[in-house]
Coordinates of C-alpha atoms (C1' of nucleotides) in Angstrom, one line a residue:
Chain H
X1 CA -68.1 -233.1 -6.3
X2 CA -69.8 -230.7 -8.4
X3 CA -66.9 -228.4 -8.0
X4 CA -64.3 -230.2 -11.2
X5 CA -67.5 -229.2 -13.3
X6 CA -67.5 -225.3 -12.6
X7 CA -64.1 -225.1 -12.2
X8 CA -63.8 -226.4 -15.6
X9 CA -66.8 -224.1 -17.0
X10 CA -64.3 -221.5 -16.1
X11 CA -61.1 -223.1 -17.6
X12 CA -62.9 -223.4 -20.9
X13 CA -64.3 -219.7 -20.4
X14 CA -61.0 -218.1 -20.2
X15 CA -59.9 -220.5 -23.6
X16 CA -63.2 -219.5 -25.4
X17 CA -61.9 -215.9 -25.0
X18 CA -58.2 -216.0 -26.2
X19 CA -59.6 -218.1 -28.7
X20 CA -61.9 -215.3 -29.5
X21 CA -58.9 -212.8 -29.6
X22 CA -57.4 -215.0 -32.4
X23 CA -60.5 -214.3 -34.7
X24 CA -61.9 -218.0 -33.9
X25 CA -65.7 -218.7 -34.8
X26 CA -66.8 -222.0 -33.7
X27 CA -64.4 -224.3 -31.8
X28 CA -64.8 -228.0 -31.7
X29 CA -64.8 -230.7 -28.5
X30 CA -61.7 -232.0 -29.5
X31 CA -60.3 -228.1 -29.3
X32 CA -61.6 -227.9 -26.0
X33 CA -60.3 -231.4 -24.8
X34 CA -56.6 -230.9 -26.1
X35 CA -56.4 -227.3 -24.0
X36 CA -57.9 -228.8 -20.8
X37 CA -56.2 -232.1 -20.9
X38 CA -59.3 -234.1 -20.5
X39 CA -61.2 -236.3 -23.6
X40 CA -63.3 -234.8 -25.9
X41 CA -66.5 -237.0 -24.3
X42 CA -66.2 -234.7 -21.1
X43 CA -66.5 -231.4 -22.9
X44 CA -69.4 -232.3 -24.8
X45 CA -71.0 -233.9 -21.8
X46 CA -69.9 -230.5 -19.6
X47 CA -71.9 -228.4 -21.9
X48 CA -74.7 -230.7 -22.5
X49 CA -75.2 -230.3 -18.6
X50 CA -75.3 -226.9 -19.2
X51 CA -77.5 -226.9 -21.8
X52 CA -74.5 -225.6 -24.2
X53 CA -75.3 -227.0 -27.8
X54 CA -73.5 -227.5 -30.7
X55 CA -74.4 -228.4 -34.3
X56 CA -73.4 -232.4 -35.5
X57 CA -71.3 -231.1 -38.0
X58 CA -70.2 -227.6 -37.1
X59 CA -69.0 -227.5 -33.5
X60 CA -69.6 -224.4 -31.1
X61 CA -70.4 -221.2 -31.7
X62 CA -67.4 -219.3 -29.4
X63 CA -69.8 -216.1 -29.1
X64 CA -72.8 -218.2 -27.8
X65 CA -70.3 -220.1 -25.3
X66 CA -68.7 -217.2 -23.5
X67 CA -72.0 -215.3 -23.2
X68 CA -73.8 -218.6 -22.0
X69 CA -70.9 -219.4 -19.7
X70 CA -71.3 -215.6 -17.9
X71 CA -74.3 -216.0 -16.7
X72 CA -73.7 -219.5 -16.1
X73 CA -70.6 -218.0 -14.0
X74 CA -72.3 -214.9 -12.4
X75 CA -69.9 -212.8 -14.3
X76 CA -72.8 -210.7 -16.1
X77 CA -73.1 -208.9 -12.8
X78 CA -70.7 -207.2 -11.0
X79 CA -69.7 -209.9 -8.6
X80 CA -69.1 -207.6 -5.2
X81 CA -66.7 -208.8 -2.2
X82 CA -65.9 -207.6 1.0
X83 CA -62.3 -208.4 2.8
X84 CA -63.1 -209.3 6.4
X85 CA -59.4 -208.9 8.7
X86 CA -57.3 -206.5 7.0
X87 CA -54.0 -207.1 8.2
X88 CA -51.1 -208.1 6.3
X89 CA -53.0 -211.1 4.2
X90 CA -56.2 -209.4 3.9
X91 CA -54.9 -206.1 2.7
X92 CA -52.8 -208.1 -0.1
X93 CA -56.2 -210.1 -1.2
X94 CA -57.9 -206.5 -1.5
X95 CA -55.2 -204.9 -3.8
X96 CA -54.7 -208.7 -5.8
X97 CA -54.7 -208.2 -9.3
X98 CA -56.1 -211.2 -10.3
X99 CA -59.6 -210.2 -9.1
X100 CA -59.6 -207.3 -11.6
X101 CA -59.4 -209.9 -15.0
X102 CA -62.7 -211.7 -13.7
X103 CA -65.3 -208.9 -12.6
X104 CA -64.5 -209.4 -8.9
X105 CA -64.6 -206.3 -6.9
X106 CA -63.6 -205.9 -3.5
X107 CA -66.0 -203.1 -2.3
X108 CA -64.6 -202.9 1.3
X109 CA -62.4 -204.0 4.2
X110 CA -63.3 -204.4 7.6
X111 CA -61.0 -204.6 11.1
X112 CA -61.6 -204.5 14.4
X113 CA -57.5 -202.4 14.4
X114 CA -58.6 -198.7 14.7
X115 CA -55.2 -197.9 12.8
X116 CA -56.2 -200.1 10.1
X117 CA -59.9 -198.6 9.7
X118 CA -60.0 -195.7 6.6
X119 CA -63.8 -194.8 5.6
X120 CA -62.1 -192.8 2.7
X121 CA -59.7 -194.9 1.1
X122 CA -59.9 -196.0 -2.5
X123 CA -61.2 -199.3 -1.0
X124 CA -62.8 -198.2 2.5
X125 CA -61.8 -199.8 5.1
X126 CA -64.7 -200.1 8.4
X127 CA -64.6 -200.7 11.6
X128 CA -65.9 -204.2 12.0
X129 CA -69.1 -203.1 13.9
X130 CA -70.5 -201.5 10.8
X131 CA -70.2 -205.4 9.5
X132 CA -73.6 -205.9 9.6
X133 CA -75.6 -202.7 8.5
X134 CA -73.0 -202.7 5.3
X135 CA -74.1 -206.1 4.3
X136 CA -77.7 -206.1 4.7
X137 CA -77.7 -201.9 3.1
X138 CA -75.3 -203.4 0.2
X139 CA -76.4 -207.0 -0.6
X140 CA -73.2 -208.4 0.0
X141 CA -73.3 -212.1 -0.7
X142 CA -69.7 -213.4 -0.9
X143 CA -66.8 -212.4 1.8
X144 CA -62.9 -213.2 2.0
X145 CA -61.9 -213.5 5.8
X146 CA -58.4 -213.9 6.5
X147 CA -58.7 -212.6 10.5
X148 CA -56.6 -214.4 13.3
X149 CA -56.7 -217.8 14.3
X150 CA -58.8 -216.9 17.1
X151 CA -61.6 -214.8 15.5
X152 CA -61.9 -217.3 12.8
X153 CA -64.6 -219.4 14.2
X154 CA -67.0 -216.3 15.9
X155 CA -66.4 -214.4 12.8
X156 CA -67.9 -216.9 10.3
X157 CA -71.1 -217.4 12.3
X158 CA -71.7 -213.2 12.6
X159 CA -71.2 -213.7 8.3
X160 CA -73.5 -216.1 8.0
X161 CA -76.3 -214.9 10.1
X162 CA -75.7 -211.1 8.6
X163 CA -77.0 -213.1 4.9
X164 CA -73.5 -214.3 3.7
X165 CA -73.7 -217.3 1.4
X166 CA -70.0 -217.5 0.8
X167 CA -66.8 -217.5 2.7
X168 CA -63.5 -217.2 1.3
X169 CA -61.7 -218.7 4.6
X170 CA -58.0 -218.2 5.2
X171 CA -58.1 -219.2 8.5
X172 CA -56.2 -222.5 9.6
X173 CA -59.3 -223.8 10.5
X174 CA -61.0 -225.2 8.4
X175 CA -64.9 -224.6 8.7
X176 CA -67.7 -226.6 6.9
X177 CA -70.3 -225.0 4.7
X178 CA -73.6 -225.2 6.0
X179 CA -77.0 -225.1 4.4
X180 CA -77.5 -221.3 4.1
X181 CA -73.4 -220.6 3.3
X182 CA -70.5 -222.3 1.3
X183 CA -67.2 -222.5 3.0
X184 CA -64.1 -222.4 0.6
X185 CA -61.1 -223.1 2.8
X186 CA -57.5 -222.3 1.5
X187 CA -55.2 -223.9 3.8
X188 CA -51.9 -222.7 2.4
X189 CA -49.6 -224.3 5.0
X190 CA -51.6 -227.5 3.9
X191 CA -50.6 -226.6 0.2
X192 CA -46.8 -226.3 1.3
X193 CA -46.9 -229.7 3.0
X194 CA -48.2 -231.4 -0.2
X195 CA -45.5 -229.8 -2.2
X196 CA -42.5 -231.3 0.9
X197 CA -44.8 -235.2 0.7
X198 CA -43.9 -235.2 -2.8
X199 CA -40.5 -234.0 -2.5
X200 CA -39.7 -236.4 0.4
X201 CA -41.7 -239.1 -2.1
X202 CA -40.0 -238.5 -5.1
X203 CA -36.6 -238.7 -3.5
X204 CA -37.4 -241.8 -1.4
X205 CA -38.3 -243.5 -4.8
X206 CA -35.0 -242.6 -6.2
X207 CA -33.1 -243.9 -3.3
X208 CA -34.8 -247.6 -3.5
X209 CA -34.2 -247.1 -7.4
X210 CA -30.1 -246.5 -6.4
X211 CA -29.9 -249.8 -4.2
X212 CA -31.8 -252.2 -6.8
Chain A
X1 CA -55.6 -238.6 -6.8
X2 CA -53.3 -239.1 -4.4
X3 CA -53.4 -235.6 -3.3
X4 CA -57.1 -236.7 -1.2
X5 CA -54.6 -239.1 0.8
X6 CA -51.5 -236.4 1.5
X7 CA -54.9 -234.0 2.9
X8 CA -56.2 -236.3 4.7
X9 CA -52.8 -238.0 6.1
X10 CA -51.9 -233.7 7.3
X11 CA -55.9 -234.2 9.1
X12 CA -55.2 -237.1 10.8
X13 CA -51.9 -235.5 12.4
X14 CA -53.8 -232.7 13.5
X15 CA -56.3 -234.5 15.1
X16 CA -53.7 -236.6 16.7
X17 CA -51.9 -234.0 18.3
X18 CA -55.2 -232.2 19.9
X19 CA -56.0 -235.7 21.2
X20 CA -52.3 -236.4 22.6
X21 CA -53.1 -233.2 24.6
X22 CA -56.5 -234.4 25.9
X23 CA -54.7 -237.1 26.6
X24 CA -55.9 -240.1 24.7
X25 CA -52.9 -242.6 24.3
X26 CA -54.7 -244.6 21.7
X27 CA -57.6 -244.3 19.1
X28 CA -60.0 -246.7 17.0
X29 CA -60.7 -245.5 13.5
X30 CA -64.5 -244.8 14.1
X31 CA -62.7 -241.6 16.6
X32 CA -61.1 -240.2 13.4
X33 CA -63.8 -241.1 10.7
X34 CA -65.9 -239.2 12.8
X35 CA -63.4 -236.1 13.1
X36 CA -63.2 -236.3 9.5
X37 CA -66.6 -236.8 8.5
X38 CA -65.3 -240.5 6.0
X39 CA -65.5 -243.8 6.6
X40 CA -63.7 -245.7 9.8
X41 CA -62.9 -248.0 6.5
X42 CA -61.0 -245.2 4.7
X43 CA -59.1 -244.6 7.9
X44 CA -57.8 -247.9 8.1
X45 CA -57.6 -248.2 4.3
X46 CA -55.1 -244.7 4.7
X47 CA -52.8 -246.4 7.3
X48 CA -52.7 -249.2 5.5
X49 CA -51.9 -247.9 2.9
X50 CA -48.7 -246.1 4.7
X51 CA -47.8 -248.9 6.9
X52 CA -49.4 -247.4 10.1
X53 CA -50.4 -250.4 12.2
X54 CA -52.9 -251.0 14.9
X55 CA -53.7 -253.9 16.9
X56 CA -57.0 -255.6 16.3
X57 CA -58.3 -254.4 19.5
X58 CA -56.6 -252.0 21.2
X59 CA -56.6 -249.2 18.3
X60 CA -53.9 -247.3 17.1
X61 CA -51.1 -245.8 19.3
X62 CA -51.4 -242.1 19.2
X63 CA -47.9 -241.0 19.8
X64 CA -46.4 -243.6 17.3
X65 CA -49.3 -242.6 14.7
X66 CA -48.2 -239.1 15.4
X67 CA -44.0 -239.5 15.1
X68 CA -44.9 -241.7 11.8
X69 CA -47.2 -238.9 10.1
X70 CA -44.2 -236.6 10.9
X71 CA -42.0 -238.7 9.0
X72 CA -44.7 -238.9 6.2
X73 CA -45.5 -235.7 6.0
X74 CA -41.5 -234.2 6.2
X75 CA -42.1 -232.4 9.2
X76 CA -39.3 -234.1 10.6
X77 CA -36.6 -232.2 9.2
X78 CA -37.4 -227.9 9.2
X79 CA -39.5 -227.0 5.9
X80 CA -37.3 -224.0 4.3
X81 CA -39.2 -222.1 2.0
X82 CA -38.5 -219.1 -0.8
X83 CA -40.8 -216.2 -1.7
X84 CA -40.4 -215.6 -5.1
X85 CA -42.1 -211.7 -6.3
X86 CA -42.4 -209.7 -2.7
X87 CA -45.4 -207.5 -3.8
X88 CA -48.3 -207.4 -1.5
X89 CA -49.5 -210.4 -1.6
X90 CA -45.5 -212.1 -1.2
X91 CA -44.6 -210.0 1.3
X92 CA -48.0 -211.0 3.1
X93 CA -46.9 -214.8 2.5
X94 CA -43.6 -213.9 3.8
X95 CA -45.4 -213.5 7.4
X96 CA -48.1 -215.3 7.5
X97 CA -48.8 -216.9 11.3
X98 CA -50.3 -219.9 9.5
X99 CA -47.1 -221.4 8.6
X100 CA -45.5 -221.3 12.3
X101 CA -47.5 -224.2 13.7
X102 CA -46.8 -226.4 10.7
X103 CA -42.8 -226.1 10.9
X104 CA -43.2 -224.3 7.5
X105 CA -39.8 -221.8 7.8
X106 CA -39.9 -218.9 4.7
X107 CA -35.8 -217.9 4.9
X108 CA -35.8 -215.3 2.3
X109 CA -37.8 -213.3 -0.2
X110 CA -36.3 -212.1 -3.8
X111 CA -37.6 -209.1 -6.1
X112 CA -36.1 -207.5 -9.1
X113 CA -37.5 -203.9 -7.8
X114 CA -34.6 -202.9 -5.7
X115 CA -36.7 -201.0 -3.1
X116 CA -38.3 -204.3 -2.2
X117 CA -34.9 -205.7 -1.6
X118 CA -33.2 -206.1 2.0
X119 CA -30.6 -208.4 2.5
X120 CA -30.6 -207.8 6.6
X121 CA -34.1 -207.7 7.5
X122 CA -35.6 -210.7 9.5
X123 CA -36.8 -212.3 6.7
X124 CA -33.7 -211.2 4.0
X125 CA -35.0 -210.2 0.7
X126 CA -32.1 -210.6 -2.3
X127 CA -32.4 -209.5 -5.7
X128 CA -33.6 -211.9 -8.3
X129 CA -30.0 -213.0 -9.5
X130 CA -29.5 -214.1 -6.8
X131 CA -31.6 -216.9 -6.6
X132 CA -29.6 -219.5 -8.6
X133 CA -27.1 -219.1 -5.9
X134 CA -29.4 -219.1 -2.8
X135 CA -31.4 -222.6 -3.9
X136 CA -28.2 -224.2 -4.7
X137 CA -26.4 -223.3 -1.8
X138 CA -28.9 -223.8 0.5
X139 CA -30.3 -226.7 -1.0
X140 CA -33.9 -225.1 -1.1
X141 CA -36.6 -227.4 -3.0
X142 CA -39.5 -225.8 -2.7
X143 CA -41.0 -222.1 -3.7
X144 CA -43.7 -219.8 -3.5
X145 CA -44.3 -218.0 -6.9
X146 CA -45.9 -214.5 -6.3
X147 CA -44.7 -212.5 -9.2
X148 CA -47.0 -210.9 -11.6
X149 CA -48.3 -212.6 -14.4
X150 CA -46.4 -211.8 -17.2
X151 CA -43.4 -212.7 -15.1
X152 CA -44.8 -216.0 -14.2
X153 CA -44.1 -218.4 -16.9
X154 CA -40.0 -217.4 -17.0
X155 CA -39.7 -217.5 -13.2
X156 CA -41.2 -220.9 -13.2
X157 CA -39.2 -221.8 -15.6
X158 CA -36.2 -220.6 -14.0
X159 CA -37.2 -222.1 -10.7
X160 CA -37.1 -225.8 -11.9
X161 CA -33.8 -225.2 -14.5
X162 CA -31.9 -224.1 -10.2
X163 CA -33.3 -227.5 -9.1
X164 CA -36.5 -226.4 -7.6
X165 CA -38.7 -229.4 -6.9
X166 CA -42.1 -227.9 -5.7
X167 CA -43.9 -224.5 -6.5
X168 CA -46.8 -223.1 -5.2
X169 CA -47.8 -220.9 -7.4
X170 CA -50.4 -217.9 -6.9
X171 CA -50.0 -216.6 -10.9
X172 CA -53.2 -216.6 -12.3
X173 CA -52.1 -219.1 -15.4
X174 CA -52.3 -222.5 -14.0
X175 CA -49.0 -224.4 -14.7
X176 CA -48.5 -227.9 -15.0
X177 CA -46.4 -230.1 -13.5
X178 CA -43.4 -231.4 -14.8
X179 CA -41.4 -234.7 -14.5
X180 CA -39.2 -233.0 -11.7
X181 CA -41.1 -230.2 -10.6
X182 CA -44.3 -230.4 -8.8
X183 CA -47.1 -227.3 -9.3
X184 CA -49.6 -226.7 -6.6
X185 CA -52.0 -223.7 -8.3
X186 CA -53.7 -221.0 -6.3
X187 CA -56.0 -219.9 -8.0
X188 CA -57.4 -217.4 -5.9
X189 CA -60.3 -215.6 -8.5
X190 CA -61.6 -219.4 -9.4
X191 CA -62.0 -219.7 -5.8
X192 CA -64.1 -216.3 -5.7
X193 CA -66.0 -217.6 -9.0
X194 CA -66.7 -221.3 -7.5
X195 CA -68.7 -219.0 -4.4
X196 CA -70.5 -217.0 -6.6
X197 CA -71.6 -219.7 -8.9
X198 CA -73.1 -221.5 -5.9
X199 CA -74.6 -218.4 -4.7
X200 CA -76.3 -218.2 -7.8
X201 CA -77.3 -221.5 -8.2
X202 CA -78.9 -221.8 -5.0
X203 CA -81.0 -218.2 -5.9
X204 CA -81.9 -219.9 -8.8
X205 CA -83.3 -222.7 -8.2
X206 CA -85.1 -221.2 -5.5
X207 CA -86.6 -219.0 -7.5
X208 CA -87.6 -222.3 -9.6
X209 CA -89.4 -223.6 -6.5
X210 CA -91.4 -220.2 -5.5
X211 CA -92.4 -220.8 -9.0
X212 CA -93.8 -223.7 -8.6
Chain M
dT1 C1' -64.6 -267.8 26.0
dA2 C1' -66.8 -263.5 24.1
dG3 C1' -66.5 -259.4 22.3
dA4 C1' -64.7 -255.7 19.8
dT5 C1' -61.3 -253.7 16.4
dT6 C1' -58.4 -254.0 12.6
dG7 C1' -56.8 -255.1 7.9
dT8 C1' -58.7 -256.6 3.6
dT9 C1' -61.7 -258.1 0.0
dA10 C1' -66.1 -257.2 -2.3
dA11 C1' -69.8 -254.0 -3.4
dT12 C1' -70.8 -249.2 -4.6
dC13 C1' -70.9 -245.0 -6.1
dG14 C1' -69.4 -241.0 -9.2
dA15 C1' -66.7 -239.4 -12.5
dT16 C1' -64.2 -239.8 -16.8
dT17 C1' -63.9 -241.9 -21.0
dA18 C1' -64.4 -245.0 -25.4
dA19 C1' -67.9 -245.7 -28.5
dC20 C1' -71.1 -245.0 -31.8
dA21 C1' -75.7 -244.0 -33.6
dA22 C1' -78.1 -239.7 -34.4
dT23 C1' -77.5 -235.8 -38.3
dC24 C1' -76.0 -231.7 -40.1
Chain Z
dT1 C1' -73.8 -238.3 -51.1
dA2 C1' -69.9 -238.8 -48.1
dG3 C1' -67.5 -237.1 -44.0
dA4 C1' -67.2 -234.8 -39.5
dT5 C1' -68.7 -233.9 -34.9
dT6 C1' -72.5 -234.0 -31.6
dG7 C1' -75.2 -236.2 -28.1
dT8 C1' -75.8 -240.3 -25.6
dT9 C1' -75.2 -244.5 -23.9
dA10 C1' -72.2 -248.3 -22.2
dA11 C1' -67.3 -249.3 -20.2
dT12 C1' -64.0 -248.4 -17.9
dC13 C1' -61.7 -246.3 -13.5
dG14 C1' -60.6 -244.9 -9.4
dA15 C1' -62.2 -243.5 -4.8
dT16 C1' -64.8 -244.8 -1.0
dT17 C1' -67.8 -247.2 1.5
dA18 C1' -69.7 -252.2 3.3
dA19 C1' -68.7 -256.3 5.6
dC20 C1' -66.6 -260.0 7.4
dA21 C1' -63.3 -262.9 8.2
dA22 C1' -58.9 -262.9 11.1
dT23 C1' -57.3 -262.0 16.3
dC24 C1' -55.8 -259.8 19.9

DNA sequence: TAGATTGTTAATCGATTAACAATC
DNA sequence: TAGATTGTTAATCGATTAACAATC
C-alpha cells in the first residue's frame, strides 16, 4: 500500500511545521522517527523515495522539507472539494473545522431536497441536477459523498462520469476505486465495531487469566 | 496489524447475511474470496484463527458462521456508545443511519454548551460534568469523541479515567492507544489529502507520459 | 472409489528495520 | 582528523498466497 507513505508524509509535514514555529532550522531522521514512533531508517527511506535530500552530517533543512512536502501533497494550490448529499452528516462535513488548517476548501454542496438547497449561503447548496455543470465549469476533482445508502452507487457513477477523480465515501457500502477515480471509504460503523471487538477480546483475555 | 483481520471478519459477516437471504446454506472459501477480492487461503486461515471450522468437502455452514462471527464481533449484546461533543459533527453522528444496521446504539450525548443540552430528547444530551456518573452507572465502554481540538486531549484523558475502553476520535490530533483504552483516529482532512495526492500523482504521471 | 474442499505448511511478497559504508 | 548523520544495501518481520496432503 502506497497509502501508508502518504499518511506519513502528511504526518512529517505537521511535525515539521510545529518544529519550525519552535525555531528549528534543521532536523535529523532520528527526531522525526521519535515523533512518529517509527525507525529512522524509514524516515530516510521515505525522504529518499520522494527525492528529499539531506546532508550527511547536517540533517535536513526544515524549510526545504516543508516546501517540498507541500508540493507533493498538492498543498500549494487550493484544494477545492464539493459535498454531495447535505443531510446531517453532509452539512456537518461542510462546516468541519478540521479542513481549514489543511487548505481544504468546501466550495459547494448538492442535494435533491429543495429544503436543503440554498444557492446564496456562505457555502452554496445547489440541486443535484447542477452537479455536472458545476464540476466541469469549476474543474472540481474531489468530492465527499454523504448520500443515503440507496443513492450511493448511482451517485458515485455519476460523479465518475462527470470527471471526479477522488471520492471520500461515507456510504455504508464500500466502493472500489476505478482506474480514473480513487475512492476512500470511511465506514464509521466498522470503526466502532473494531473498538467493541477489542474491548471484548481484552475482557476475554482477562477472564482466561483469572481462571488460570 | 490485527486490524485487518477484524475488518475482514466484519466483511465476511455482511456477505454471509446477504447470502443467507438468498437461500445459501453453505459456502466455500472460494465464494468468500471472490466477494472480497482476496485469496481463498486467507479466508480459510482467518476462519482457522477464529476456530470457525468447515467440512473437508462440504464447505462452511452459513448459519453457524454468522452466529459465531456475531459473537466474535460482540454483536449479541447491544453495542452502546456515547457521543462526547455535540456540535455539528457530533450531533450528525448521533443520528447517523449507518449505525442502525449494526446493532450500534448511541445512548447519550454530552456537551458543555447548555444550548446543546437536552436531557429529554430521543437521545438525551447531558452536561459534561455528568459524564463520569453516566459512564459508571450505565457501564459504557465505547465513546465517540467529537470535541474541538483544544478540548480533545483533556477529554480523552477524562474518558480513560472513567473507565472507557474504546474511543473513536474525530479530533484533528491523532491520539495513541493506551493499555486500557483503544483509540481509533478518524482524520477526515488526512483522507481528503490522500485523494488529492493521488489526483496529483496521476496527473503528473500523465504529463510525463505526454512528454515522452 | 473418485473428486472436491478443507486445514496447514512452505513460499512469496512487501514493508519495515538494522547495519554500515560514504561523506559532510 | 574524528565524529556524526545520511543514503543504501542486507536482514527481518508479518501478512498473504500457493501448494498439497488429509479427508469427507
